[in-house]
PDB file of C-alpha atoms in Angstrom:
ATOM      1  CA  THR R   1      59.070  33.738  50.634  1.00  0.00           C
ATOM      2  CA  GLN R   2      61.819  31.128  50.856  1.00  0.00           C
ATOM      3  CA  LEU R   3      64.232  31.873  53.672  1.00  0.00           C
ATOM      4  CA  LEU R   4      67.849  30.945  54.095  1.00  0.00           C
ATOM      5  CA  GLU R   5      68.946  30.635  57.707  1.00  0.00           C
ATOM      6  CA  GLN R   6      72.644  30.992  58.393  1.00  0.00           C
ATOM      7  CA  SER R   7      74.324  29.847  61.590  1.00  0.00           C
ATOM      8  CA  PRO R   8      76.010  30.793  63.718  1.00  0.00           C
ATOM      9  CA  GLN R   9      75.382  34.488  63.242  1.00  0.00           C
ATOM     10  CA  PHE R  10      78.725  35.456  64.801  1.00  0.00           C
ATOM     11  CA  LEU R  11      81.891  33.420  65.238  1.00  0.00           C
ATOM     12  CA  SER R  12      85.189  34.453  66.787  1.00  0.00           C
ATOM     13  CA  ILE R  13      88.043  31.963  66.702  1.00  0.00           C
ATOM     14  CA  GLN R  14      91.797  31.770  67.074  1.00  0.00           C
ATOM     15  CA  GLU R  15      94.107  31.541  64.075  1.00  0.00           C
ATOM     16  CA  GLY R  16      94.740  27.905  63.151  1.00  0.00           C
ATOM     17  CA  GLU R  17      91.372  26.576  64.282  1.00  0.00           C
ATOM     18  CA  ASN R  18      88.910  24.791  62.031  1.00  0.00           C
ATOM     19  CA  LEU R  19      85.281  25.857  61.690  1.00  0.00           C
ATOM     20  CA  THR R  20      82.059  24.896  59.960  1.00  0.00           C
ATOM     21  CA  VAL R  21      79.138  27.217  59.286  1.00  0.00           C
ATOM     22  CA  TYR R  22      75.731  26.417  57.871  1.00  0.00           C
ATOM     23  CA  CYS R  23      73.072  27.642  55.494  1.00  0.00           C
ATOM     24  CA  ASN R  24      69.679  25.952  55.852  1.00  0.00           C
ATOM     25  CA  SER R  25      66.270  26.190  54.258  1.00  0.00           C
ATOM     26  CA  SER R  26      63.047  24.214  54.100  1.00  0.00           C
ATOM     27  CA  SER R  27      62.890  24.906  50.358  1.00  0.00           C
ATOM     28  CA  VAL R  28      64.730  23.451  47.396  1.00  0.00           C
ATOM     29  CA  PHE R  29      67.197  25.589  45.478  1.00  0.00           C
ATOM     30  CA  SER R  30      68.326  25.049  41.900  1.00  0.00           C
ATOM     31  CA  SER R  31      71.709  26.478  42.860  1.00  0.00           C
ATOM     32  CA  LEU R  32      73.397  27.991  45.856  1.00  0.00           C
ATOM     33  CA  GLN R  33      76.230  30.470  46.093  1.00  0.00           C
ATOM     34  CA  TRP R  34      78.578  31.506  48.871  1.00  0.00           C
ATOM     35  CA  TYR R  35      79.865  35.070  48.870  1.00  0.00           C
ATOM     36  CA  ARG R  36      82.264  36.934  51.126  1.00  0.00           C
ATOM     37  CA  GLN R  37      81.705  40.608  51.839  1.00  0.00           C
ATOM     38  CA  GLU R  38      84.204  43.053  53.314  1.00  0.00           C
ATOM     39  CA  PRO R  39      82.999  46.233  55.072  1.00  0.00           C
ATOM     40  CA  GLY R  40      82.112  48.916  52.537  1.00  0.00           C
ATOM     41  CA  GLU R  41      82.365  46.543  49.589  1.00  0.00           C
ATOM     42  CA  GLY R  42      80.103  44.310  47.548  1.00  0.00           C
ATOM     43  CA  PRO R  43      79.792  40.537  47.901  1.00  0.00           C
ATOM     44  CA  VAL R  44      82.540  38.580  46.164  1.00  0.00           C
ATOM     45  CA  LEU R  45      81.605  35.164  44.822  1.00  0.00           C
ATOM     46  CA  LEU R  46      83.420  32.219  46.382  1.00  0.00           C
ATOM     47  CA  VAL R  47      81.605  29.247  44.867  1.00  0.00           C
ATOM     48  CA  THR R  48      78.436  28.059  43.151  1.00  0.00           C
ATOM     49  CA  VAL R  49      77.043  24.590  43.831  1.00  0.00           C
ATOM     50  CA  VAL R  50      74.287  23.120  41.707  1.00  0.00           C
ATOM     51  CA  THR R  51      74.182  19.345  42.242  1.00  0.00           C
ATOM     52  CA  GLY R  52      72.800  17.696  45.376  1.00  0.00           C
ATOM     53  CA  GLY R  53      75.681  16.225  47.394  1.00  0.00           C
ATOM     54  CA  GLU R  54      78.260  18.265  45.531  1.00  0.00           C
ATOM     55  CA  VAL R  55      81.504  19.120  47.321  1.00  0.00           C
ATOM     56  CA  LYS R  56      83.783  21.889  46.097  1.00  0.00           C
ATOM     57  CA  LYS R  57      87.147  22.902  47.503  1.00  0.00           C
ATOM     58  CA  LEU R  58      88.772  26.299  47.275  1.00  0.00           C
ATOM     59  CA  LYS R  59      92.176  26.103  48.979  1.00  0.00           C
ATOM     60  CA  ARG R  60      91.321  25.804  52.695  1.00  0.00           C
ATOM     61  CA  LEU R  61      87.576  26.239  52.125  1.00  0.00           C
ATOM     62  CA  THR R  62      85.296  23.246  51.529  1.00  0.00           C
ATOM     63  CA  PHE R  63      81.702  23.781  50.415  1.00  0.00           C
ATOM     64  CA  GLN R  64      79.016  21.118  50.433  1.00  0.00           C
ATOM     65  CA  PHE R  65      75.518  21.189  48.960  1.00  0.00           C
ATOM     66  CA  GLY R  66      73.005  18.958  50.698  1.00  0.00           C
ATOM     67  CA  ASP R  67      71.628  15.916  48.920  1.00  0.00           C
ATOM     68  CA  ALA R  68      68.153  17.446  48.844  1.00  0.00           C
ATOM     69  CA  ARG R  69      69.497  20.842  47.710  1.00  0.00           C
ATOM     70  CA  LYS R  70      68.001  22.564  50.749  1.00  0.00           C
ATOM     71  CA  ASP R  71      71.148  23.294  52.718  1.00  0.00           C
ATOM     72  CA  SER R  72      74.863  23.908  52.471  1.00  0.00           C
ATOM     73  CA  SER R  73      77.906  24.075  54.689  1.00  0.00           C
ATOM     74  CA  LEU R  74      81.230  25.869  54.557  1.00  0.00           C
ATOM     75  CA  HIS R  75      84.229  24.376  56.339  1.00  0.00           C
ATOM     76  CA  ILE R  76      87.430  26.351  56.800  1.00  0.00           C
ATOM     77  CA  THR R  77      90.609  24.527  57.746  1.00  0.00           C
ATOM     78  CA  ALA R  78      93.330  26.301  59.722  1.00  0.00           C
ATOM     79  CA  ALA R  79      91.610  29.680  59.690  1.00  0.00           C
ATOM     80  CA  GLN R  80      93.742  32.776  59.128  1.00  0.00           C
ATOM     81  CA  PRO R  81      93.098  36.434  60.011  1.00  0.00           C
ATOM     82  CA  GLY R  82      92.599  37.083  56.290  1.00  0.00           C
ATOM     83  CA  ASP R  83      89.494  34.890  56.435  1.00  0.00           C
ATOM     84  CA  THR R  84      87.770  37.512  58.590  1.00  0.00           C
ATOM     85  CA  GLY R  85      84.622  38.839  56.950  1.00  0.00           C
ATOM     86  CA  LEU R  86      80.912  38.391  56.351  1.00  0.00           C
ATOM     87  CA  TYR R  87      79.988  35.117  54.662  1.00  0.00           C
ATOM     88  CA  LEU R  88      76.717  35.141  52.770  1.00  0.00           C
ATOM     89  CA  CYS R  89      74.876  32.256  51.245  1.00  0.00           C
ATOM     90  CA  ALA R  90      72.424  32.929  48.447  1.00  0.00           C
ATOM     91  CA  GLY R  91      70.145  30.622  46.571  1.00  0.00           C
ATOM     92  CA  GLU R  92      68.076  30.697  43.459  1.00  0.00           C
ATOM     93  CA  PRO R  93      64.796  29.019  44.376  1.00  0.00           C
ATOM     94  CA  THR R  94      63.409  26.687  41.744  1.00  0.00           C
ATOM     95  CA  GLY R  95      61.426  28.690  39.249  1.00  0.00           C
ATOM     96  CA  ALA R  96      62.576  31.994  40.708  1.00  0.00           C
ATOM     97  CA  ASN R  97      63.573  33.573  37.422  1.00  0.00           C
ATOM     98  CA  SER R  98      67.146  34.409  38.479  1.00  0.00           C
ATOM     99  CA  LYS R  99      66.045  36.122  41.701  1.00  0.00           C
ATOM    100  CA  LEU R 100      68.538  35.374  44.493  1.00  0.00           C
ATOM    101  CA  THR R 101      67.457  34.908  48.111  1.00  0.00           C
ATOM    102  CA  PHE R 102      70.159  35.787  50.644  1.00  0.00           C
ATOM    103  CA  GLY R 103      70.756  34.728  54.209  1.00  0.00           C
ATOM    104  CA  LYS R 104      71.660  37.390  56.766  1.00  0.00           C
ATOM    105  CA  GLY R 105      75.239  36.245  56.824  1.00  0.00           C
ATOM    106  CA  ILE R 106      77.821  34.927  59.252  1.00  0.00           C
ATOM    107  CA  THR R 107      80.315  37.384  60.701  1.00  0.00           C
ATOM    108  CA  LEU R 108      83.624  35.583  61.172  1.00  0.00           C
ATOM    109  CA  SER R 109      86.509  37.033  63.145  1.00  0.00           C
ATOM    110  CA  VAL R 110      89.842  35.202  63.206  1.00  0.00           C
ATOM    111  CA  ARG R 111      92.189  36.434  65.932  1.00  0.00           C
ATOM    112  CA  PRO R 112      95.941  36.289  65.313  1.00  0.00           C
TER     113      PRO R 112
ATOM    114  CA  ASN U   1      83.207  41.678  41.882  1.00  0.00           C
ATOM    115  CA  ALA U   2      85.761  43.102  39.463  1.00  0.00           C
ATOM    116  CA  GLY U   3      84.083  44.502  36.398  1.00  0.00           C
ATOM    117  CA  VAL U   4      80.711  45.645  37.717  1.00  0.00           C
ATOM    118  CA  MET U   5      80.911  49.373  38.328  1.00  0.00           C
ATOM    119  CA  GLN U   6      78.594  51.458  40.425  1.00  0.00           C
ATOM    120  CA  ASN U   7      78.533  55.175  41.027  1.00  0.00           C
ATOM    121  CA  PRO U   8      78.448  57.114  43.087  1.00  0.00           C
ATOM    122  CA  ARG U   9      79.898  54.998  45.893  1.00  0.00           C
ATOM    123  CA  HIS U  10      78.335  57.293  48.480  1.00  0.00           C
ATOM    124  CA  LEU U  11      75.328  59.545  48.071  1.00  0.00           C
ATOM    125  CA  VAL U  12      73.801  61.935  50.586  1.00  0.00           C
ATOM    126  CA  ARG U  13      70.333  63.320  49.986  1.00  0.00           C
ATOM    127  CA  ARG U  14      67.845  65.320  52.030  1.00  0.00           C
ATOM    128  CA  ARG U  15      64.319  64.087  52.471  1.00  0.00           C
ATOM    129  CA  GLY U  16      62.231  64.808  49.384  1.00  0.00           C
ATOM    130  CA  GLN U  17      65.145  64.885  46.938  1.00  0.00           C
ATOM    131  CA  GLU U  18      65.783  62.403  44.155  1.00  0.00           C
ATOM    132  CA  ALA U  19      68.536  59.780  44.140  1.00  0.00           C
ATOM    133  CA  ARG U  20      69.973  58.290  40.951  1.00  0.00           C
ATOM    134  CA  LEU U  21      72.190  55.234  41.232  1.00  0.00           C
ATOM    135  CA  ARG U  22      74.130  53.951  38.234  1.00  0.00           C
ATOM    136  CA  CYS U  23      75.384  50.498  37.383  1.00  0.00           C
ATOM    137  CA  SER U  24      77.577  49.399  34.495  1.00  0.00           C
ATOM    138  CA  PRO U  25      77.549  45.601  34.185  1.00  0.00           C
ATOM    139  CA  MET U  26      80.523  43.433  33.386  1.00  0.00           C
ATOM    140  CA  LYS U  27      81.544  43.524  29.747  1.00  0.00           C
ATOM    141  CA  GLY U  28      79.271  41.312  27.683  1.00  0.00           C
ATOM    142  CA  HIS U  29      76.638  40.948  30.428  1.00  0.00           C
ATOM    143  CA  SER U  30      73.111  41.944  29.479  1.00  0.00           C
ATOM    144  CA  HIS U  31      71.327  40.871  32.679  1.00  0.00           C
ATOM    145  CA  VAL U  32      71.300  43.311  35.605  1.00  0.00           C
ATOM    146  CA  TYR U  33      69.907  42.876  39.104  1.00  0.00           C
ATOM    147  CA  TRP U  34      69.463  45.415  41.896  1.00  0.00           C
ATOM    148  CA  TYR U  35      69.511  44.473  45.581  1.00  0.00           C
ATOM    149  CA  ARG U  36      69.157  46.534  48.759  1.00  0.00           C
ATOM    150  CA  GLN U  37      70.977  45.835  52.013  1.00  0.00           C
ATOM    151  CA  LEU U  38      69.592  47.446  55.141  1.00  0.00           C
ATOM    152  CA  PRO U  39      71.635  47.602  58.356  1.00  0.00           C
ATOM    153  CA  GLU U  40      71.605  44.209  60.108  1.00  0.00           C
ATOM    154  CA  GLU U  41      69.628  42.707  57.215  1.00  0.00           C
ATOM    155  CA  GLY U  42      70.549  40.469  54.328  1.00  0.00           C
ATOM    156  CA  LEU U  43      70.459  41.588  50.736  1.00  0.00           C
ATOM    157  CA  LYS U  44      66.947  41.801  49.344  1.00  0.00           C
ATOM    158  CA  PHE U  45      66.145  41.476  45.668  1.00  0.00           C
ATOM    159  CA  MET U  46      64.551  44.527  44.092  1.00  0.00           C
ATOM    160  CA  VAL U  47      64.469  44.254  40.301  1.00  0.00           C
ATOM    161  CA  TYR U  48      65.862  42.236  37.388  1.00  0.00           C
ATOM    162  CA  LEU U  49      66.368  43.878  34.011  1.00  0.00           C
ATOM    163  CA  GLN U  50      67.593  42.872  30.626  1.00  0.00           C
ATOM    164  CA  LYS U  51      68.477  45.434  27.974  1.00  0.00           C
ATOM    165  CA  GLU U  52      65.442  47.724  27.580  1.00  0.00           C
ATOM    166  CA  ASN U  53      63.177  45.304  29.500  1.00  0.00           C
ATOM    167  CA  ILE U  54      62.116  44.858  33.110  1.00  0.00           C
ATOM    168  CA  ILE U  55      61.925  41.115  33.700  1.00  0.00           C
ATOM    169  CA  ASP U  56      60.949  41.015  37.384  1.00  0.00           C
ATOM    170  CA  GLU U  57      60.262  44.001  39.645  1.00  0.00           C
ATOM    171  CA  SER U  58      58.523  42.079  42.403  1.00  0.00           C
ATOM    172  CA  GLY U  59      60.958  43.290  45.084  1.00  0.00           C
ATOM    173  CA  MET U  60      60.741  46.962  44.271  1.00  0.00           C
ATOM    174  CA  PRO U  61      58.360  49.307  46.160  1.00  0.00           C
ATOM    175  CA  LYS U  62      55.473  50.316  43.932  1.00  0.00           C
ATOM    176  CA  GLU U  63      55.866  54.011  44.647  1.00  0.00           C
ATOM    177  CA  ARG U  64      58.866  56.324  44.246  1.00  0.00           C
ATOM    178  CA  PHE U  65      61.194  53.611  42.891  1.00  0.00           C
ATOM    179  CA  SER U  66      61.914  52.932  39.229  1.00  0.00           C
ATOM    180  CA  ALA U  67      64.635  51.195  37.255  1.00  0.00           C
ATOM    181  CA  GLU U  68      65.772  51.143  33.671  1.00  0.00           C
ATOM    182  CA  PHE U  69      68.465  49.527  31.569  1.00  0.00           C
ATOM    183  CA  PRO U  70      68.590  51.355  28.222  1.00  0.00           C
ATOM    184  CA  LYS U  71      70.064  50.011  25.038  1.00  0.00           C
ATOM    185  CA  GLU U  72      73.064  52.276  25.529  1.00  0.00           C
ATOM    186  CA  GLY U  73      74.516  53.293  28.848  1.00  0.00           C
ATOM    187  CA  PRO U  74      74.294  52.088  32.427  1.00  0.00           C
ATOM    188  CA  SER U  75      71.331  50.764  34.356  1.00  0.00           C
ATOM    189  CA  ILE U  76      69.728  53.422  36.566  1.00  0.00           C
ATOM    190  CA  LEU U  77      67.880  52.920  39.842  1.00  0.00           C
ATOM    191  CA  ARG U  78      65.896  56.040  40.590  1.00  0.00           C
ATOM    192  CA  ILE U  79      64.348  56.903  43.937  1.00  0.00           C
ATOM    193  CA  GLN U  80      62.072  59.920  44.007  1.00  0.00           C
ATOM    194  CA  GLN U  81      61.207  61.926  47.116  1.00  0.00           C
ATOM    195  CA  VAL U  82      63.587  59.972  49.316  1.00  0.00           C
ATOM    196  CA  VAL U  83      62.740  59.266  52.947  1.00  0.00           C
ATOM    197  CA  ARG U  84      65.041  58.283  55.818  1.00  0.00           C
ATOM    198  CA  GLY U  85      63.979  54.657  55.476  1.00  0.00           C
ATOM    199  CA  ASP U  86      65.575  54.572  52.022  1.00  0.00           C
ATOM    200  CA  SER U  87      69.027  54.844  53.641  1.00  0.00           C
ATOM    201  CA  ALA U  88      70.795  51.608  52.734  1.00  0.00           C
ATOM    202  CA  ALA U  89      73.469  50.075  50.561  1.00  0.00           C
ATOM    203  CA  TYR U  90      72.244  49.403  47.039  1.00  0.00           C
ATOM    204  CA  PHE U  91      74.051  46.716  45.076  1.00  0.00           C
ATOM    205  CA  CYS U  92      73.948  45.928  41.414  1.00  0.00           C
ATOM    206  CA  ALA U  93      74.874  42.536  39.986  1.00  0.00           C
ATOM    207  CA  SER U  94      75.172  41.274  36.441  1.00  0.00           C
ATOM    208  CA  SER U  95      75.213  37.920  34.709  1.00  0.00           C
ATOM    209  CA  LEU U  96      76.066  36.757  31.222  1.00  0.00           C
ATOM    210  CA  LEU U  97      72.901  34.726  30.822  1.00  0.00           C
ATOM    211  CA  ALA U  98      69.699  34.327  32.804  1.00  0.00           C
ATOM    212  CA  GLY U  99      70.168  31.941  35.709  1.00  0.00           C
ATOM    213  CA  GLU U 100      73.944  32.124  35.633  1.00  0.00           C
ATOM    214  CA  THR U 101      76.181  33.337  38.438  1.00  0.00           C
ATOM    215  CA  GLN U 102      75.666  36.941  39.442  1.00  0.00           C
ATOM    216  CA  TYR U 103      78.688  39.180  39.999  1.00  0.00           C
ATOM    217  CA  PHE U 104      78.265  42.141  42.298  1.00  0.00           C
ATOM    218  CA  GLY U 105      79.463  45.712  42.171  1.00  0.00           C
ATOM    219  CA  PRO U 106      80.879  47.621  45.163  1.00  0.00           C
ATOM    220  CA  GLY U 107      77.538  49.221  45.981  1.00  0.00           C
ATOM    221  CA  THR U 108      76.199  52.722  46.516  1.00  0.00           C
ATOM    222  CA  ARG U 109      75.679  53.792  50.112  1.00  0.00           C
ATOM    223  CA  LEU U 110      72.707  56.127  50.266  1.00  0.00           C
ATOM    224  CA  LEU U 111      72.205  58.292  53.315  1.00  0.00           C
ATOM    225  CA  VAL U 112      69.029  60.332  53.611  1.00  0.00           C
ATOM    226  CA  LEU U 113      69.215  63.184  56.093  1.00  0.00           C
TER     227      LEU U 113
END
């Protein structure tokens, strides 16, 4: 079983602060996705990264895929209360036949 | 997750009853995946289906659980003789092609009393 470790597990910050969270594995992934999940809802896709070293930006969110395709980071600039939620990373291990492996998630709280 | 529909959103069953969870994929998507999310746990893969075929059921318990995706109609995840440990959120996702991005539905929260 290939595991995705997300850190930190919980993060509480003040509005306007910057933050970086991580998704790490000892295994190689053919692609990696970041999702955001609100309470009582399903995960909503934020980004998919597929190339080692790839950087993608989505407004104030910056996603990076590690060169070796084993890890990823999410950086949020000037966090807002609307960023509050559960951030999940998910990867498709090489040869996994479309089966996604999920991390346990990072619970982010942004205080006004 | 707009487009993937699941019903019911909440389901309460007593131990020993059957639970049927339905998933309608996004329009044009023929690949469906079921995941289970237990409290304090990440989502765990259960089964991957394409129209009328089970592609990978390696994450699904061998007993009491079954899944289908008929030629017409939604995908069904069926749990027979439910036990309290089956209480969880069950999510369905769909993709246009194998290996492409999966889009999730809102989930069905199953509570077994």
